[in-house]
Amino acid sequence: MQHKVIDVHEVAIRFVGDSGDGMQLTGTLFADTSALFGNDISTFPDFPAEIRAPHGSLAGVSGFQVHIGSGRITTPGDFCDVLVAMNPAALKTNAKWAKPTATVILDADTFDEVGLERAGFKTADPITELNMQDRNIIFAPITSLTKESLKDSGMDAKAIVRCKNMFALGICYYLFNRTLDYTEAYFDDKFKKKPSIAEVNKKVLRDGYHYAGNIHAIANTYYVQPAPLPKGTYRNINGNQATAWGLIAAAEKAGLPLFCGSYPITPATGILEELSLRKDLGVKSLQCEDEIAGICTAIGAAYAGNFAVTTTSGPGLSLKSEALGLAMITELPLVVVNVQRSGPSTGIPTKTEQTDLYQALYGRNGECPIATIAARSPSHCFESAFYAGKYAMEHMMPVILLTEGFLGNGSEPWRIPNMSDYPDIHPPIITQTEGAYQPFKRDEKRFARQWALPGTSGLEHRVGGLEKDTNGSVSSDPLVHERMVKERAAKVAKMADFIPLQEVIGNQSGEVLIVGWGGTFGHLYSALQHLLAEGKSAGLAHFDYINPLPKNTEEVLARFKKIIVCELNSGHFADYLRTKFTRFNYLQCNKVQGQPFTVVEVVTAVKAIF
């Protein structure tokens, strides 16, 4: 059979297996290799919620999908062109994501009676049972071949079996004409103190590659050209890394040390971990005993003159709510990063949602408006974190930055920016004053108070949770309280003078406006392109700034006959818009499954209202 190399514009590969099979590493290495080659990529790690589910069980399946292309890639792909399933449970839970034309690579050694029974198959023929006969099924004895490859390595049997993910990766590198060089360099660097381990991994990777080249089941291989990305230096980055670096950049532009006080929580822990590595850049990180201590140490650091940050996910934001009110009434700069996950309570900790918007907007006692920003993609987390810091410090107030598990764990190519393109940050730090210091006297431009650091002679003042007058004196005067409530709310609203106007992608007016926020951007953008290609009159308004909204929001909404708000919750943003602009009718497209939208779902929902 003659071998053909077929050029394709884009492909999606989904790696799935037991939580101990190394699927996250396998997918990450394939993604990094493709990014370094020059493809545009988008990834979706899909972790099991259980720490260690029973081996071979449906609940223990871990997945990683990577979508690569020679053009712009904005989503991890709805369905995959190649499904690599390392056991029957992985096949059963992920068969629905394989395209009718997909190649399915299976570890034949795991499809025994025990494995099939654990996965809940009723027959010994899982392919027929799942109605997958039309797919290109490759039963490869991956475990046996890995054992054969490393039989002389001196490693114990369990350690050898753990290398089978690299054999599977080698098969995929052959299938898509990927070079092994980047991954081998990764092994050399990771195991530089144990070069024998690096050589073992390189050997099994090569053997998987050569095995794929020698079997007749893979008649054709595929080639995805590099994407014509704008010139610059790129790296693959996930949202949590980008958030951490954006915060560091904001501290540098402000000329202040960065302090992060946090408590580990899935899926936000990666931000704290990344910041803890950056002592060389003056970052101070503190892993606290709980969520309340995390935010309270950050507030103390802000009072002392640091750019203060705390990171969390939904349940942690609940615990921080009282202290967030303290940051608001003391008018100290603070960024609270909430990497949203599926709730309520512990919910499904490893799954993504947008169900914390109500909490971000309203989840505090008293009149306590908080500025709220949302990131739209993994790389956009850098810019969002930078500007969250800028607004927090320049406007002297807490800012909530909403990201999502889908963004925090997902990755894409990021062009490393020139920081000269980012504005300087000017915190209103005061070192002296004429006359008596009034700690809550505001400037006319931002309504921000001045930031007097403790120990500055002549600028001593009280801070705390009790209401105060402009001069800093504790007051229970009802008129003083009402005035201060209005002033703090006006300061948040005043931020609208400094944020960008809302843009519309696609048609600037017409039949349907798709509205979204946060990590749904890639799916909504792709859906819009499908609709425009079919001649539909549609536009997309994707909101990065939620409180306050851009000043032209109402004018944008008025340009379209119908508005459909798409979000991964029961309608939080749609309800919020209803309170702001009552004259419009807001249709909804909602999903609350702990999973991102598929492009097909959005296209179907929008077409139904034309």
Coordinates of C-alpha atoms in Angstrom, one line a residue:
M1 CA 0.0 0.0 0.0
Q2 CA 1.4 3.4 -1.0
H3 CA 1.9 5.8 1.8
K4 CA 0.4 9.3 1.3
V5 CA 0.9 12.5 3.2
I6 CA -2.3 14.5 3.2
D7 CA -2.3 18.3 3.9
V8 CA -5.1 19.3 6.2
H9 CA -6.1 22.7 7.6
E10 CA -6.9 21.6 11.1
V11 CA -7.2 18.5 13.3
A12 CA -8.3 17.7 16.8
I13 CA -6.7 14.9 18.8
R14 CA -8.2 13.6 22.1
F15 CA -6.0 11.6 24.5
V16 CA -8.0 9.7 27.2
G17 CA -7.1 7.1 29.7
D18 CA -7.0 6.2 33.4
S19 CA -6.0 9.1 35.7
G20 CA -2.7 7.4 36.1
D21 CA -2.0 6.9 32.4
G22 CA -0.3 10.3 31.9
M23 CA -2.8 11.7 29.4
Q24 CA -2.3 15.3 30.6
L25 CA 1.4 15.1 29.9
T26 CA 0.9 13.3 26.6
G27 CA -1.5 16.0 25.4
T28 CA 0.7 18.8 26.7
L29 CA 3.7 17.4 24.8
F30 CA 1.8 17.1 21.6
A31 CA 0.5 20.6 22.0
D32 CA 3.9 22.1 22.8
T33 CA 5.4 20.3 19.8
S34 CA 2.7 21.7 17.5
A35 CA 3.0 25.2 19.0
L36 CA 6.8 25.2 18.5
F37 CA 6.3 24.0 14.9
G38 CA 4.2 27.0 14.3
N39 CA 0.6 25.8 14.4
D40 CA -2.1 27.8 16.2
I41 CA -3.5 25.6 19.0
S42 CA -6.2 25.4 21.6
T43 CA -6.2 22.8 24.4
F44 CA -8.8 21.5 26.8
P45 CA -7.5 19.4 29.8
D46 CA -10.5 17.5 31.3
F47 CA -9.6 16.1 34.7
P48 CA -11.6 13.6 36.7
A49 CA -13.2 15.1 39.8
E50 CA -12.0 12.1 42.0
I51 CA -8.5 12.2 43.4
R52 CA -8.0 8.5 42.6
A53 CA -11.0 6.7 41.3
P54 CA -10.8 2.9 41.0
H55 CA -8.6 1.7 38.2
G56 CA -10.5 1.3 34.9
S57 CA -13.6 3.0 36.2
L58 CA -15.7 5.5 34.2
A59 CA -15.2 8.1 36.9
G60 CA -11.4 7.9 36.7
V61 CA -11.1 8.8 33.0
S62 CA -8.8 11.7 32.4
G63 CA -8.7 13.5 29.0
F64 CA -6.8 16.1 27.1
Q65 CA -8.0 17.5 23.7
V66 CA -5.7 19.6 21.5
H67 CA -6.9 21.4 18.3
I68 CA -4.1 22.4 15.9
G69 CA -4.4 24.3 12.7
S70 CA -2.7 26.3 9.9
G71 CA -5.2 29.2 10.5
R72 CA -6.7 30.8 13.5
I73 CA -7.8 28.3 16.2
T74 CA -10.2 29.6 18.8
T75 CA -11.6 26.4 20.4
P76 CA -10.3 22.9 21.3
G77 CA -12.7 21.6 18.7
D78 CA -16.2 20.1 19.2
F79 CA -15.3 16.6 18.0
C80 CA -11.9 14.9 17.4
D81 CA -10.3 13.5 14.3
V82 CA -8.2 11.1 16.4
L83 CA -9.2 9.5 19.6
V84 CA -6.5 7.7 21.6
A85 CA -8.2 5.6 24.3
M86 CA -5.9 3.7 26.7
N87 CA -8.7 1.5 28.2
P88 CA -12.4 0.5 27.7
A89 CA -13.7 3.1 30.2
A90 CA -11.9 5.9 28.3
L91 CA -13.4 4.6 25.0
K92 CA -16.9 4.4 26.5
T93 CA -17.0 7.9 28.0
N94 CA -15.4 9.6 25.0
A95 CA -16.7 7.7 21.9
K96 CA -19.4 10.4 21.5
W97 CA -16.6 13.0 20.8
A98 CA -15.1 11.0 17.8
K99 CA -16.1 12.2 14.4
P100 CA -17.7 9.6 12.0
T101 CA -14.4 9.8 10.0
A102 CA -12.1 9.6 13.1
T103 CA -9.2 7.3 13.7
V104 CA -9.5 5.5 17.0
I105 CA -6.3 4.2 18.5
L106 CA -6.9 1.7 21.4
D107 CA -4.6 -0.2 23.7
A108 CA -5.7 -3.7 22.9
D109 CA -4.0 -5.1 26.0
T110 CA -6.6 -3.4 28.3
F111 CA -9.6 -4.6 26.4
D112 CA -9.8 -7.9 28.3
E113 CA -12.8 -9.3 30.2
V114 CA -11.9 -7.4 33.4
G115 CA -11.5 -4.1 31.7
L116 CA -14.7 -4.4 29.7
E117 CA -16.6 -5.4 32.8
R118 CA -15.3 -2.4 34.8
A119 CA -16.3 -0.1 32.0
G120 CA -19.8 -1.5 32.0
F121 CA -19.8 -3.1 28.5
K122 CA -22.3 -5.8 28.1
T123 CA -20.6 -7.7 25.3
A124 CA -17.0 -8.6 24.3
D125 CA -17.3 -6.3 21.2
P126 CA -17.2 -2.7 22.4
I127 CA -16.9 -1.3 18.9
T128 CA -20.2 -2.7 17.8
E129 CA -21.8 -1.9 21.1
L130 CA -20.9 1.7 20.7
N131 CA -21.8 1.7 17.0
M132 CA -18.4 2.7 15.9
Q133 CA -17.8 0.2 13.1
D134 CA -17.4 3.0 10.5
R135 CA -14.4 4.5 12.3
N136 CA -10.8 3.6 11.5
I137 CA -10.2 1.4 14.5
I138 CA -6.6 0.6 15.4
F139 CA -6.2 -2.0 18.1
A140 CA -2.5 -1.7 19.1
P141 CA -1.0 -3.8 21.9
I142 CA 0.5 -0.7 23.4
T143 CA 1.2 -2.1 26.9
S144 CA 2.8 -5.3 25.5
L145 CA 5.0 -3.3 23.1
T146 CA 6.1 -0.9 25.8
K147 CA 7.2 -3.9 27.9
E148 CA 9.1 -5.3 25.0
S149 CA 10.7 -2.0 24.2
L150 CA 12.0 -1.6 27.8
K151 CA 12.6 -5.2 28.8
D152 CA 16.4 -4.5 29.1
S153 CA 16.0 -1.1 30.8
G154 CA 16.4 -2.5 34.3
M155 CA 13.1 -0.8 35.4
D156 CA 10.5 -2.6 37.4
A157 CA 7.3 -3.8 35.7
K158 CA 5.1 -0.9 37.1
A159 CA 7.5 1.7 36.0
I160 CA 7.7 0.2 32.5
V161 CA 3.9 0.2 32.1
R162 CA 3.8 3.9 33.1
C163 CA 5.8 4.7 30.0
K164 CA 3.0 3.4 27.6
N165 CA 1.7 7.0 27.1
M166 CA 4.9 7.8 25.4
F167 CA 4.5 4.9 23.0
A168 CA 1.0 6.2 22.2
L169 CA 2.5 9.7 21.7
G170 CA 5.0 8.3 19.3
I171 CA 2.2 6.8 17.2
C172 CA 0.5 10.2 17.0
Y173 CA 3.7 11.9 16.1
Y174 CA 4.0 9.6 13.1
L175 CA 0.4 10.0 12.2
F176 CA 0.8 13.8 12.0
N177 CA 4.4 14.0 10.8
R178 CA 5.6 15.7 14.0
T179 CA 9.2 15.8 14.9
L180 CA 10.4 14.0 18.0
D181 CA 13.1 16.6 18.7
Y182 CA 11.2 18.9 21.0
T183 CA 9.9 16.1 23.2
E184 CA 13.4 14.5 23.4
A185 CA 14.8 17.8 24.4
Y186 CA 12.1 18.1 27.1
F187 CA 13.2 14.7 28.5
D188 CA 16.8 15.7 28.5
D189 CA 16.0 18.8 30.5
K190 CA 13.5 17.3 32.9
F191 CA 15.7 14.3 33.7
K192 CA 19.1 16.0 33.4
K193 CA 20.1 14.6 36.8
K194 CA 18.9 11.1 35.7
P195 CA 19.9 10.8 32.0
S196 CA 19.0 7.1 32.0
I197 CA 15.4 8.0 32.6
A198 CA 15.5 10.4 29.7
E199 CA 16.9 7.7 27.4
V200 CA 14.2 5.3 28.5
N201 CA 11.4 7.7 27.6
K202 CA 13.1 8.6 24.3
K203 CA 13.4 4.9 23.4
V204 CA 9.8 4.1 23.9
L205 CA 8.7 7.3 22.1
R206 CA 10.8 6.3 19.1
D207 CA 9.5 2.7 19.2
G208 CA 5.9 4.0 19.1
Y209 CA 6.8 6.2 16.1
H210 CA 8.4 3.3 14.2
Y211 CA 5.6 0.9 15.1
A212 CA 3.1 3.3 13.5
G213 CA 5.3 3.4 10.4
N214 CA 5.4 -0.3 10.1
I215 CA 1.7 -1.3 10.4
H216 CA -0.6 -1.3 7.5
A217 CA -3.5 0.1 9.5
I218 CA -2.1 3.6 9.0
A219 CA -2.1 4.0 5.3
N220 CA -2.0 7.8 5.2
T221 CA -0.4 10.4 7.5
Y222 CA -1.4 14.1 7.8
Y223 CA 0.4 17.4 7.7
V224 CA -0.8 20.7 9.2
Q225 CA 1.1 23.7 7.9
P226 CA 2.3 26.4 10.3
A227 CA -0.1 29.2 10.9
P228 CA 0.7 32.7 9.6
L229 CA 0.8 34.3 13.0
P230 CA 1.9 37.9 13.5
K231 CA 5.7 38.2 13.8
G232 CA 7.1 37.9 17.3
T233 CA 8.4 35.5 19.9
Y234 CA 5.7 32.9 21.0
R235 CA 5.3 30.4 23.7
N236 CA 2.5 28.1 24.7
I237 CA 0.9 29.4 27.9
N238 CA -2.1 28.4 30.1
G239 CA -4.4 30.8 31.7
N240 CA -3.1 30.5 35.2
Q241 CA 0.5 31.2 34.1
A242 CA -0.7 34.2 32.0
T243 CA -2.7 35.5 35.0
A244 CA 0.4 35.3 37.3
W245 CA 2.6 37.0 34.7
G246 CA 0.0 39.8 34.1
L247 CA 0.0 40.5 37.9
I248 CA 3.8 40.6 38.0
A249 CA 3.8 43.0 35.0
A250 CA 1.3 45.3 36.8
A251 CA 3.5 45.4 39.9
E252 CA 6.5 46.3 37.8
K253 CA 4.7 49.1 36.0
A254 CA 3.5 50.4 39.3
G255 CA 6.9 50.2 40.9
L256 CA 5.5 48.3 43.8
P257 CA 6.2 44.8 45.3
L258 CA 3.7 42.1 44.5
F259 CA 2.2 40.2 47.5
C260 CA -0.1 37.2 47.0
G261 CA -1.8 35.7 50.0
S262 CA -3.8 32.6 49.0
Y263 CA -5.1 29.2 50.0
P264 CA -4.7 26.3 47.4
I265 CA -7.9 25.4 45.6
T266 CA -8.7 23.7 42.3
P267 CA -8.4 25.1 39.6
A268 CA -6.7 28.3 40.9
T269 CA -3.7 26.8 42.6
G270 CA -1.5 27.2 39.5
I271 CA -1.5 31.0 39.9
L272 CA -0.1 30.7 43.5
E273 CA 2.4 28.1 42.4
E274 CA 3.6 30.3 39.5
L275 CA 4.0 33.4 41.7
S276 CA 5.9 31.4 44.3
L277 CA 8.6 30.8 41.7
R278 CA 9.2 34.4 41.1
K279 CA 11.1 35.6 44.1
D280 CA 13.7 36.8 41.6
L281 CA 11.2 39.4 40.5
G282 CA 10.4 40.5 44.0
V283 CA 7.2 38.5 44.4
K284 CA 6.1 37.7 47.9
S285 CA 3.7 34.7 48.2
L286 CA 2.1 33.3 51.3
Q287 CA 0.2 30.0 51.4
C288 CA -2.2 30.6 54.2
E289 CA -4.2 28.3 56.4
D290 CA -7.5 29.1 54.9
E291 CA -9.3 31.4 52.4
I292 CA -10.1 34.1 55.0
A293 CA -6.5 34.4 56.0
G294 CA -5.5 34.6 52.4
I295 CA -7.5 37.7 51.6
C296 CA -6.9 39.3 55.0
T297 CA -3.1 39.0 54.6
A298 CA -3.5 40.6 51.2
I299 CA -5.5 43.5 52.6
G300 CA -2.8 44.0 55.2
A301 CA -0.2 44.0 52.5
A302 CA -2.2 46.6 50.5
Y303 CA -2.4 48.8 53.6
A304 CA 1.4 48.5 53.9
G305 CA 1.9 49.6 50.3
N306 CA 2.1 46.4 48.2
F307 CA 0.2 45.5 45.1
A308 CA -1.9 42.9 46.8
V309 CA -3.6 39.8 45.2
T310 CA -5.5 36.8 46.4
T311 CA -6.6 33.9 44.2
T312 CA -9.4 31.4 44.6
S313 CA -12.3 29.5 43.1
G314 CA -16.0 29.7 43.8
P315 CA -16.2 28.2 47.3
G316 CA -13.2 30.3 48.4
L317 CA -14.8 33.5 47.0
S318 CA -17.8 32.8 49.3
L319 CA -15.4 32.6 52.3
K320 CA -13.7 35.8 51.3
S321 CA -16.9 37.8 51.0
E322 CA -16.7 39.5 54.4
A323 CA -13.1 40.6 54.0
L324 CA -13.8 41.7 50.4
G325 CA -16.3 44.1 52.0
L326 CA -13.5 45.3 54.3
A327 CA -11.3 46.0 51.3
M328 CA -14.1 47.9 49.7
I329 CA -14.9 50.1 52.7
T330 CA -11.2 50.8 53.5
E331 CA -10.8 51.6 49.8
L332 CA -7.5 49.7 49.5
P333 CA -6.3 48.3 46.1
L334 CA -6.7 44.5 45.8
V335 CA -7.2 42.0 43.0
V336 CA -9.2 38.9 43.7
V337 CA -8.8 36.3 41.0
N338 CA -11.7 33.8 40.9
V339 CA -11.0 30.8 38.6
Q340 CA -14.6 29.5 38.3
R341 CA -15.5 25.9 38.7
S342 CA -18.7 23.8 38.8
G343 CA -20.7 24.3 42.0
P344 CA -22.5 24.9 44.3
S345 CA -20.4 24.0 47.4
T346 CA -17.6 21.6 46.4
G347 CA -19.6 20.8 43.2
I348 CA -17.4 19.2 40.6
P349 CA -14.1 20.7 41.4
T350 CA -12.3 20.0 38.1
K351 CA -15.0 21.1 35.8
T352 CA -15.5 24.6 34.3
E353 CA -18.5 26.9 34.5
Q354 CA -19.5 30.6 34.7
T355 CA -21.8 30.2 37.7
D356 CA -20.1 32.7 40.0
L357 CA -21.2 35.9 38.3
Y358 CA -24.0 36.6 40.7
Q359 CA -21.6 36.1 43.6
A360 CA -19.0 38.5 42.1
L361 CA -21.6 41.2 41.5
Y362 CA -23.8 40.8 44.6
G363 CA -22.3 38.3 47.1
R364 CA -21.6 40.7 50.0
N365 CA -23.5 42.3 52.8
G366 CA -24.4 46.0 52.6
E367 CA -24.1 48.3 49.7
C368 CA -20.8 46.8 48.3
P369 CA -20.3 47.2 44.6
I370 CA -17.1 45.7 43.3
A371 CA -15.5 46.3 39.9
T372 CA -15.6 43.0 37.9
I373 CA -13.5 42.0 34.8
A374 CA -13.5 38.7 32.9
A375 CA -10.8 37.1 30.8
R376 CA -11.8 35.6 27.4
S377 CA -8.9 33.2 26.6
P378 CA -5.8 31.7 28.2
S379 CA -3.5 34.3 26.7
H380 CA -6.0 37.1 27.4
C381 CA -5.6 36.3 31.1
F382 CA -2.3 38.3 31.0
E383 CA -3.9 41.4 29.8
S384 CA -7.0 41.0 32.1
A385 CA -4.7 40.6 35.1
F386 CA -2.6 43.6 34.2
Y387 CA -5.6 45.9 33.8
A388 CA -7.3 44.5 36.9
G389 CA -4.1 45.6 38.8
K390 CA -4.0 49.0 37.1
Y391 CA -7.6 49.8 37.9
A392 CA -7.3 48.5 41.5
M393 CA -4.2 50.6 42.2
E394 CA -5.1 53.8 40.4
H395 CA -8.8 53.8 41.5
M396 CA -8.0 52.6 45.1
M397 CA -10.5 49.7 45.2
P398 CA -10.8 46.0 45.0
V399 CA -11.3 44.4 41.6
I400 CA -12.6 40.9 40.9
L401 CA -11.0 39.1 37.9
L402 CA -13.1 36.2 36.7
T403 CA -11.4 33.4 34.8
E404 CA -12.6 29.8 34.5
G405 CA -11.2 26.3 34.8
F406 CA -11.4 26.0 31.0
L407 CA -9.1 29.1 30.7
G408 CA -6.8 28.4 33.7
N409 CA -5.9 24.9 32.6
G410 CA -6.3 25.4 28.8
S411 CA -3.4 26.8 26.7
E412 CA -2.7 28.5 23.4
P413 CA 0.2 30.3 21.7
W414 CA 1.0 33.7 23.3
R415 CA 3.1 36.3 21.6
I416 CA 5.3 37.6 24.4
P417 CA 4.6 41.3 24.5
N418 CA 6.9 44.3 24.6
M419 CA 6.1 45.9 28.0
S420 CA 6.7 49.3 26.5
D421 CA 3.3 48.8 24.8
Y422 CA 1.6 48.7 28.1
P423 CA 0.8 51.9 30.1
D424 CA 2.5 52.9 33.3
I425 CA 0.5 52.5 36.5
H426 CA 0.4 55.5 38.8
P427 CA -0.9 54.6 42.3
P428 CA -2.0 57.7 44.2
I429 CA 0.6 57.4 46.9
I430 CA 0.9 60.5 49.0
T431 CA 3.9 61.4 51.2
Q432 CA 2.9 64.8 52.4
T433 CA -0.1 67.1 52.5
E434 CA -1.0 70.7 53.2
G435 CA -3.2 71.0 56.3
A436 CA -4.9 68.1 58.0
Y437 CA -4.9 64.9 56.1
Q438 CA -8.3 63.7 55.0
P439 CA -7.9 60.0 54.1
F440 CA -11.2 59.7 52.2
K441 CA -11.0 63.0 50.2
R442 CA -11.3 62.1 46.5
D443 CA -9.8 63.3 43.3
E444 CA -12.2 64.6 40.6
K445 CA -11.0 62.3 37.8
R446 CA -11.3 58.9 39.4
F447 CA -13.1 59.6 42.7
A448 CA -10.1 57.8 44.3
R449 CA -8.7 58.6 47.7
Q450 CA -5.0 59.0 48.3
W451 CA -2.9 56.1 49.5
A452 CA -0.9 57.1 52.6
L453 CA 1.5 54.3 53.7
P454 CA 1.8 53.5 57.4
G455 CA 4.7 55.3 59.1
T456 CA 4.5 58.4 56.9
S457 CA 4.7 61.4 59.3
G458 CA 1.7 63.6 59.4
L459 CA -0.5 61.1 57.4
E460 CA -1.6 58.9 60.3
H461 CA -5.2 57.7 59.9
R462 CA -7.7 55.0 60.9
V463 CA -8.7 52.1 58.7
G464 CA -11.2 49.4 59.4
G465 CA -14.7 48.1 58.7
L466 CA -16.6 50.8 60.5
E467 CA -18.1 53.7 58.5
K468 CA -16.0 56.8 58.5
D469 CA -16.3 60.4 57.4
T470 CA -14.0 62.0 54.8
N471 CA -11.6 63.0 57.6
G472 CA -11.3 59.3 58.7
S473 CA -13.3 59.7 61.9
V474 CA -15.7 56.8 62.8
S475 CA -19.2 58.0 62.1
S476 CA -22.7 56.6 62.6
D477 CA -24.4 59.7 61.2
P478 CA -27.0 58.5 58.7
L479 CA -26.3 61.2 56.2
V480 CA -22.6 60.6 56.3
H481 CA -23.2 56.9 55.7
E482 CA -25.5 57.5 52.8
R483 CA -23.0 60.0 51.2
M484 CA -20.1 57.6 51.6
V485 CA -22.1 54.7 50.2
K486 CA -22.9 56.8 47.1
E487 CA -19.3 58.0 46.7
R488 CA -17.9 54.4 46.8
A489 CA -20.5 53.3 44.2
A490 CA -19.7 56.4 42.0
K491 CA -16.0 55.4 42.1
V492 CA -16.8 52.0 40.6
A493 CA -19.1 53.5 38.0
K494 CA -16.4 56.1 37.2
M495 CA -14.2 53.3 35.9
A496 CA -16.4 53.3 32.8
D497 CA -14.5 56.5 31.7
F498 CA -11.3 54.5 31.5
I499 CA -12.2 51.2 30.0
P500 CA -12.6 50.6 26.2
L501 CA -15.9 51.0 24.4
Q502 CA -17.6 47.7 23.6
E503 CA -16.7 46.4 20.1
V504 CA -18.9 44.2 17.8
I505 CA -17.4 41.5 15.7
G506 CA -19.1 40.7 12.4
N507 CA -22.1 42.7 11.3
Q508 CA -22.3 46.0 13.1
S509 CA -26.1 45.9 13.1
G510 CA -28.8 43.6 11.8
E511 CA -30.9 40.6 12.9
V512 CA -29.1 38.9 15.8
L513 CA -26.5 40.0 18.3
I514 CA -24.8 37.2 20.1
V515 CA -23.7 38.3 23.6
G516 CA -21.2 36.6 25.8
W517 CA -18.5 37.1 28.4
G518 CA -15.5 35.2 29.7
G519 CA -14.2 32.0 28.3
T520 CA -17.0 31.4 25.9
F521 CA -15.4 33.8 23.4
G522 CA -13.7 31.2 21.2
H523 CA -16.8 29.1 20.8
L524 CA -19.0 32.2 20.1
Y525 CA -16.5 33.6 17.7
S526 CA -16.4 30.3 15.8
A527 CA -20.2 30.1 15.8
L528 CA -20.4 33.6 14.4
Q529 CA -18.0 32.7 11.5
H530 CA -20.3 29.7 10.6
L531 CA -23.3 32.0 10.6
L532 CA -21.7 34.7 8.5
A533 CA -20.5 32.1 6.0
E534 CA -24.1 31.1 5.6
G535 CA -25.1 34.7 4.9
K536 CA -26.8 35.3 8.3
S537 CA -27.0 38.9 9.6
A538 CA -25.3 38.5 13.0
G539 CA -22.7 40.2 15.3
L540 CA -20.9 39.3 18.5
A541 CA -20.5 41.5 21.5
H542 CA -18.2 39.8 24.0
F543 CA -17.9 41.6 27.3
D544 CA -14.6 41.8 29.1
Y545 CA -15.8 44.5 31.5
I546 CA -18.9 43.6 33.5
N547 CA -19.1 46.1 36.3
P548 CA -19.1 48.8 35.1
L549 CA -20.2 48.0 31.6
P550 CA -18.7 49.9 28.7
K551 CA -20.4 53.3 28.2
N552 CA -21.8 52.4 24.7
T553 CA -23.4 49.1 25.8
E554 CA -27.0 50.3 25.3
E555 CA -26.2 51.8 21.9
V556 CA -24.6 48.5 20.8
L557 CA -27.6 46.4 22.0
A558 CA -30.0 48.8 20.2
R559 CA -28.5 48.1 16.8
F560 CA -29.9 44.6 16.5
K561 CA -33.5 43.2 16.4
K562 CA -32.8 40.2 18.6
I563 CA -30.3 39.6 21.4
I564 CA -29.2 36.1 22.6
V565 CA -27.0 35.9 25.6
C566 CA -24.9 32.7 25.7
E567 CA -23.2 31.7 29.0
L568 CA -22.3 28.6 31.0
N569 CA -24.9 29.2 33.8
S570 CA -28.6 29.6 34.1
G571 CA -28.6 33.2 32.9
H572 CA -26.6 35.4 35.2
F573 CA -25.4 38.0 32.6
A574 CA -28.7 38.0 30.9
D575 CA -30.4 38.9 34.2
Y576 CA -27.8 41.5 34.9
L577 CA -28.4 43.2 31.5
R578 CA -32.2 43.1 32.3
T579 CA -31.5 45.3 35.4
K580 CA -29.5 47.8 33.4
F581 CA -31.3 48.1 30.1
T582 CA -34.9 47.2 30.5
R583 CA -36.2 48.0 27.1
F584 CA -34.6 45.0 25.4
N585 CA -35.7 41.4 25.2
Y586 CA -32.9 39.0 26.1
L587 CA -33.1 35.5 24.7
Q588 CA -30.8 32.9 26.3
C589 CA -28.5 30.0 25.4
N590 CA -27.4 28.3 28.6
K591 CA -25.4 25.2 29.5
V592 CA -24.7 24.0 33.1
Q593 CA -22.9 20.7 32.6
G594 CA -19.3 21.5 33.8
Q595 CA -18.3 21.5 30.1
P596 CA -17.7 24.3 27.6
F597 CA -20.1 25.0 24.8
T598 CA -19.6 23.2 21.5
V599 CA -19.8 25.4 18.4
V600 CA -22.7 23.3 17.1
E601 CA -24.7 24.0 20.2
V602 CA -24.3 27.8 19.8
V603 CA -25.0 27.7 16.0
T604 CA -28.2 25.7 16.6
A605 CA -29.4 28.0 19.3
V606 CA -28.8 31.1 17.2
K607 CA -30.4 29.7 14.0
A608 CA -33.5 28.9 16.0
I609 CA -34.2 32.6 16.6
F610 CA -33.7 33.9 13.1

